[in-house]
mmCIF file of C-alpha atoms in Angstrom:
data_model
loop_
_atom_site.group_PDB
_atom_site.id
_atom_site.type_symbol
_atom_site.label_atom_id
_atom_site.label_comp_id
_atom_site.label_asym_id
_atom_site.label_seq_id
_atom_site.Cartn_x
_atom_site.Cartn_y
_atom_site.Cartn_z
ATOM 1 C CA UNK A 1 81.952 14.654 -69.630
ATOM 2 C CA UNK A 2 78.378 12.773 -71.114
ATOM 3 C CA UNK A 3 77.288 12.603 -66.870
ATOM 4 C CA UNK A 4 74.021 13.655 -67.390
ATOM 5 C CA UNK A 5 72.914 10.948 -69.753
ATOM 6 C CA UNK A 6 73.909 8.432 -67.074
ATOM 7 C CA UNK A 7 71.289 6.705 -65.326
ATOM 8 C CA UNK A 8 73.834 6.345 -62.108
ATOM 9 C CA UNK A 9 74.684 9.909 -62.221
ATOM 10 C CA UNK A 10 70.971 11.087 -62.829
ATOM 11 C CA UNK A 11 69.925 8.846 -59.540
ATOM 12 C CA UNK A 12 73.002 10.297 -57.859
ATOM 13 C CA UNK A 13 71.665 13.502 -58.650
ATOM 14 C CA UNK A 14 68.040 12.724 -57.321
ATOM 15 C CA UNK A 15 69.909 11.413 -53.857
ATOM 16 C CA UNK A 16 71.570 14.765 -53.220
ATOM 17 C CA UNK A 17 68.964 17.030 -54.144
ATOM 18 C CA UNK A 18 69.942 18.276 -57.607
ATOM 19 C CA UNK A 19 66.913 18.487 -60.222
ATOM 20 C CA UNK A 20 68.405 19.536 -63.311
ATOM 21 C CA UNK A 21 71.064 17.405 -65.185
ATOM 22 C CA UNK A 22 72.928 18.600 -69.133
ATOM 23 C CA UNK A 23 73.402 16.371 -71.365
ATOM 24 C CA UNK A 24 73.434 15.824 -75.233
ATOM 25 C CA UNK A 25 70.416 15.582 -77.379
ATOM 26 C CA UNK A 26 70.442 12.066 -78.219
ATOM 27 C CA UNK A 27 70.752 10.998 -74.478
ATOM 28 C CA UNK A 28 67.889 12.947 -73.458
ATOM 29 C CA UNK A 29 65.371 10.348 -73.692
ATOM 30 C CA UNK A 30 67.960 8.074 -71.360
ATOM 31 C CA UNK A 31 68.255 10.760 -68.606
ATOM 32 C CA UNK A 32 64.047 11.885 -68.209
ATOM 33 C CA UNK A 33 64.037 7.568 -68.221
ATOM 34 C CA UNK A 34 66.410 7.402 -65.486
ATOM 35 C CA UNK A 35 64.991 10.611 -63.763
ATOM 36 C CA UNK A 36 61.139 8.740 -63.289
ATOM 37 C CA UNK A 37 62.986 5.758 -62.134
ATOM 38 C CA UNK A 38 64.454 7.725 -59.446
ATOM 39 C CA UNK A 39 61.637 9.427 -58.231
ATOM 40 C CA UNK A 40 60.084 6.372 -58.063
ATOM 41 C CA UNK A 41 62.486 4.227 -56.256
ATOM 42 C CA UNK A 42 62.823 7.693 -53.484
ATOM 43 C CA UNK A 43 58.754 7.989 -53.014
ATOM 44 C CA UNK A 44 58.974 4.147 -51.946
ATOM 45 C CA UNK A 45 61.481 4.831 -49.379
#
C-alpha cells in the first residue's frame, strides 16, 4: 500500500522509532512535510 505518503502513518512511524518511510515519487514532498511536523510536535513533548 501508498503508507508512506501518509501523514498519520509517517507520525506513527516517528512515535515508534522508525526513520525511514517508501513511498512514491509524487508523495514525497507530503511525507518529508509530515516527517518535520512530527519531529516537531515530539521535541515539544
Amino acid at each position: 500500500g501508498e503508507h508512506g505518503g501518509d501523514p498519520a502513518s509517517v507520525e506513527f512511524c516517528h512515535r515508534t522509532g522508525l526513520d525511514y518511510v517508501s513511498c512514491s515519487p509524487y508523495r514525497v514532498p507530503i511525507a518529508r512535510l509530515a516527517a518535520a511536523q512530527a519531529a516537531i510536535r515530539g521535541a515539544r513533548k
